[in-house]
């Protein structure tokens, strides 16, 4: 399993507006090969006037994870990313991860 993640530092008092923009947009996930799951986690508490949000996409293969930001559907879904700039402190940061096998609590 692989994870593609965009991290956003959102100005604390603009968190709700940022979330509304993200939830209202067409993500085009149904048009993409590779994504298994998508979530938008956020920090429980804002720190220093900002709250970290992250788009968290689970992908089945390393190839899909590496190709994630290059999918046409991804680019279409993110064409208006500038509209979130007024809610963010800095530009989003992209990271990709491989996931080690689960360790179950016994």
Coordinates of C-alpha atoms in Angstrom, one line a residue:
X1 CA 0.0 0.0 0.0
X2 CA 1.1 3.5 -0.8
X3 CA 0.0 7.0 0.4
X4 CA 0.1 10.2 -1.6
X5 CA -0.3 13.3 0.6
X6 CA -0.6 17.0 0.1
X7 CA -0.1 19.0 3.3
X8 CA -1.8 22.4 3.7
X9 CA -1.1 24.9 6.4
X10 CA -4.5 26.6 6.8
X11 CA -5.0 29.8 8.7
X12 CA -7.0 28.9 11.8
X13 CA -10.0 31.1 11.3
X14 CA -10.3 30.0 7.7
X15 CA -10.3 26.3 8.3
X16 CA -14.1 25.9 7.7
X17 CA -14.0 27.9 4.5
X18 CA -11.1 25.7 3.3
X19 CA -12.9 22.5 4.1
X20 CA -16.1 23.7 2.3
X21 CA -14.0 24.4 -0.9
X22 CA -12.4 21.0 -0.8
X23 CA -15.7 19.1 -0.1
X24 CA -17.6 21.0 -2.8
X25 CA -15.1 20.5 -5.6
X26 CA -15.2 17.6 -8.1
X27 CA -12.3 15.4 -7.0
X28 CA -12.4 13.3 -10.2
X29 CA -11.4 10.3 -8.1
X30 CA -13.8 8.1 -10.0
X31 CA -11.9 8.9 -13.2
X32 CA -8.5 7.9 -11.8
X33 CA -6.8 4.6 -12.0
X34 CA -5.1 3.8 -8.7
X35 CA -6.8 5.5 -5.8
X36 CA -8.3 3.2 -3.3
X37 CA -9.3 5.7 -0.6
X38 CA -9.2 9.5 -0.1
X39 CA -9.4 11.4 3.2
X40 CA -8.7 14.9 4.4
X41 CA -7.4 14.7 8.0
X42 CA -6.6 17.8 10.0
X43 CA -4.8 18.5 13.2
X44 CA -7.0 18.5 16.3
X45 CA -5.7 21.8 17.5
X46 CA -4.3 24.8 15.6
X47 CA -0.8 25.7 16.5
X48 CA 0.6 29.2 16.1
X49 CA -2.5 30.4 14.2
X50 CA -2.4 27.6 11.6
X51 CA -3.9 24.1 11.3
X52 CA -2.3 21.4 9.3
X53 CA -4.7 19.7 6.8
X54 CA -3.6 16.9 4.5
X55 CA -5.2 15.2 1.5
X56 CA -4.5 11.6 2.2
X57 CA -4.9 9.2 -0.8
X58 CA -4.3 5.5 -0.4
X59 CA -3.1 3.8 -3.6
X60 CA -2.5 0.2 -4.5
X61 CA 0.8 0.4 -6.3
X62 CA 4.1 2.3 -6.2
X63 CA 3.6 3.2 -9.9
X64 CA 0.1 4.7 -9.2
X65 CA 1.5 6.7 -6.2
X66 CA 4.4 8.1 -8.2
X67 CA 2.0 9.0 -11.1
X68 CA -0.7 10.4 -8.8
X69 CA 0.2 14.1 -9.4
X70 CA 0.6 13.5 -13.1
X71 CA -2.8 12.0 -13.8
X72 CA -5.0 14.2 -16.0
X73 CA -7.8 13.8 -13.6
X74 CA -5.6 15.0 -10.7
X75 CA -4.7 18.1 -12.7
X76 CA -8.3 18.8 -13.6
X77 CA -9.3 18.4 -9.9
X78 CA -6.6 20.8 -8.9
X79 CA -6.9 23.4 -11.6
X80 CA -8.5 25.9 -9.2
X81 CA -6.1 25.3 -6.4
X82 CA -5.4 29.0 -6.4
X83 CA -8.8 29.6 -4.9
X84 CA -7.6 28.1 -1.6
X85 CA -4.6 30.4 -1.5
X86 CA -6.5 33.0 0.7
X87 CA -7.0 30.2 3.3
X88 CA -3.4 28.9 3.3
X89 CA -0.3 30.2 4.8
X90 CA 2.0 28.6 2.2
X91 CA 1.7 26.5 -0.9
X92 CA 0.8 22.8 -0.4
X93 CA 3.6 20.3 0.1
X94 CA 3.4 16.9 -1.7
X95 CA 4.8 13.7 -0.2
X96 CA 4.5 10.0 -1.0
X97 CA 5.0 7.1 1.3
X98 CA 5.2 3.3 1.2
X99 CA 3.4 1.7 4.1
X100 CA 5.0 -1.0 6.2
X101 CA 2.9 -4.0 7.1
X102 CA 0.2 -3.5 9.7
X103 CA 1.1 -4.3 13.3
X104 CA -2.0 -5.5 15.1
X105 CA -2.6 -4.7 18.7
X106 CA -3.0 -7.9 20.7

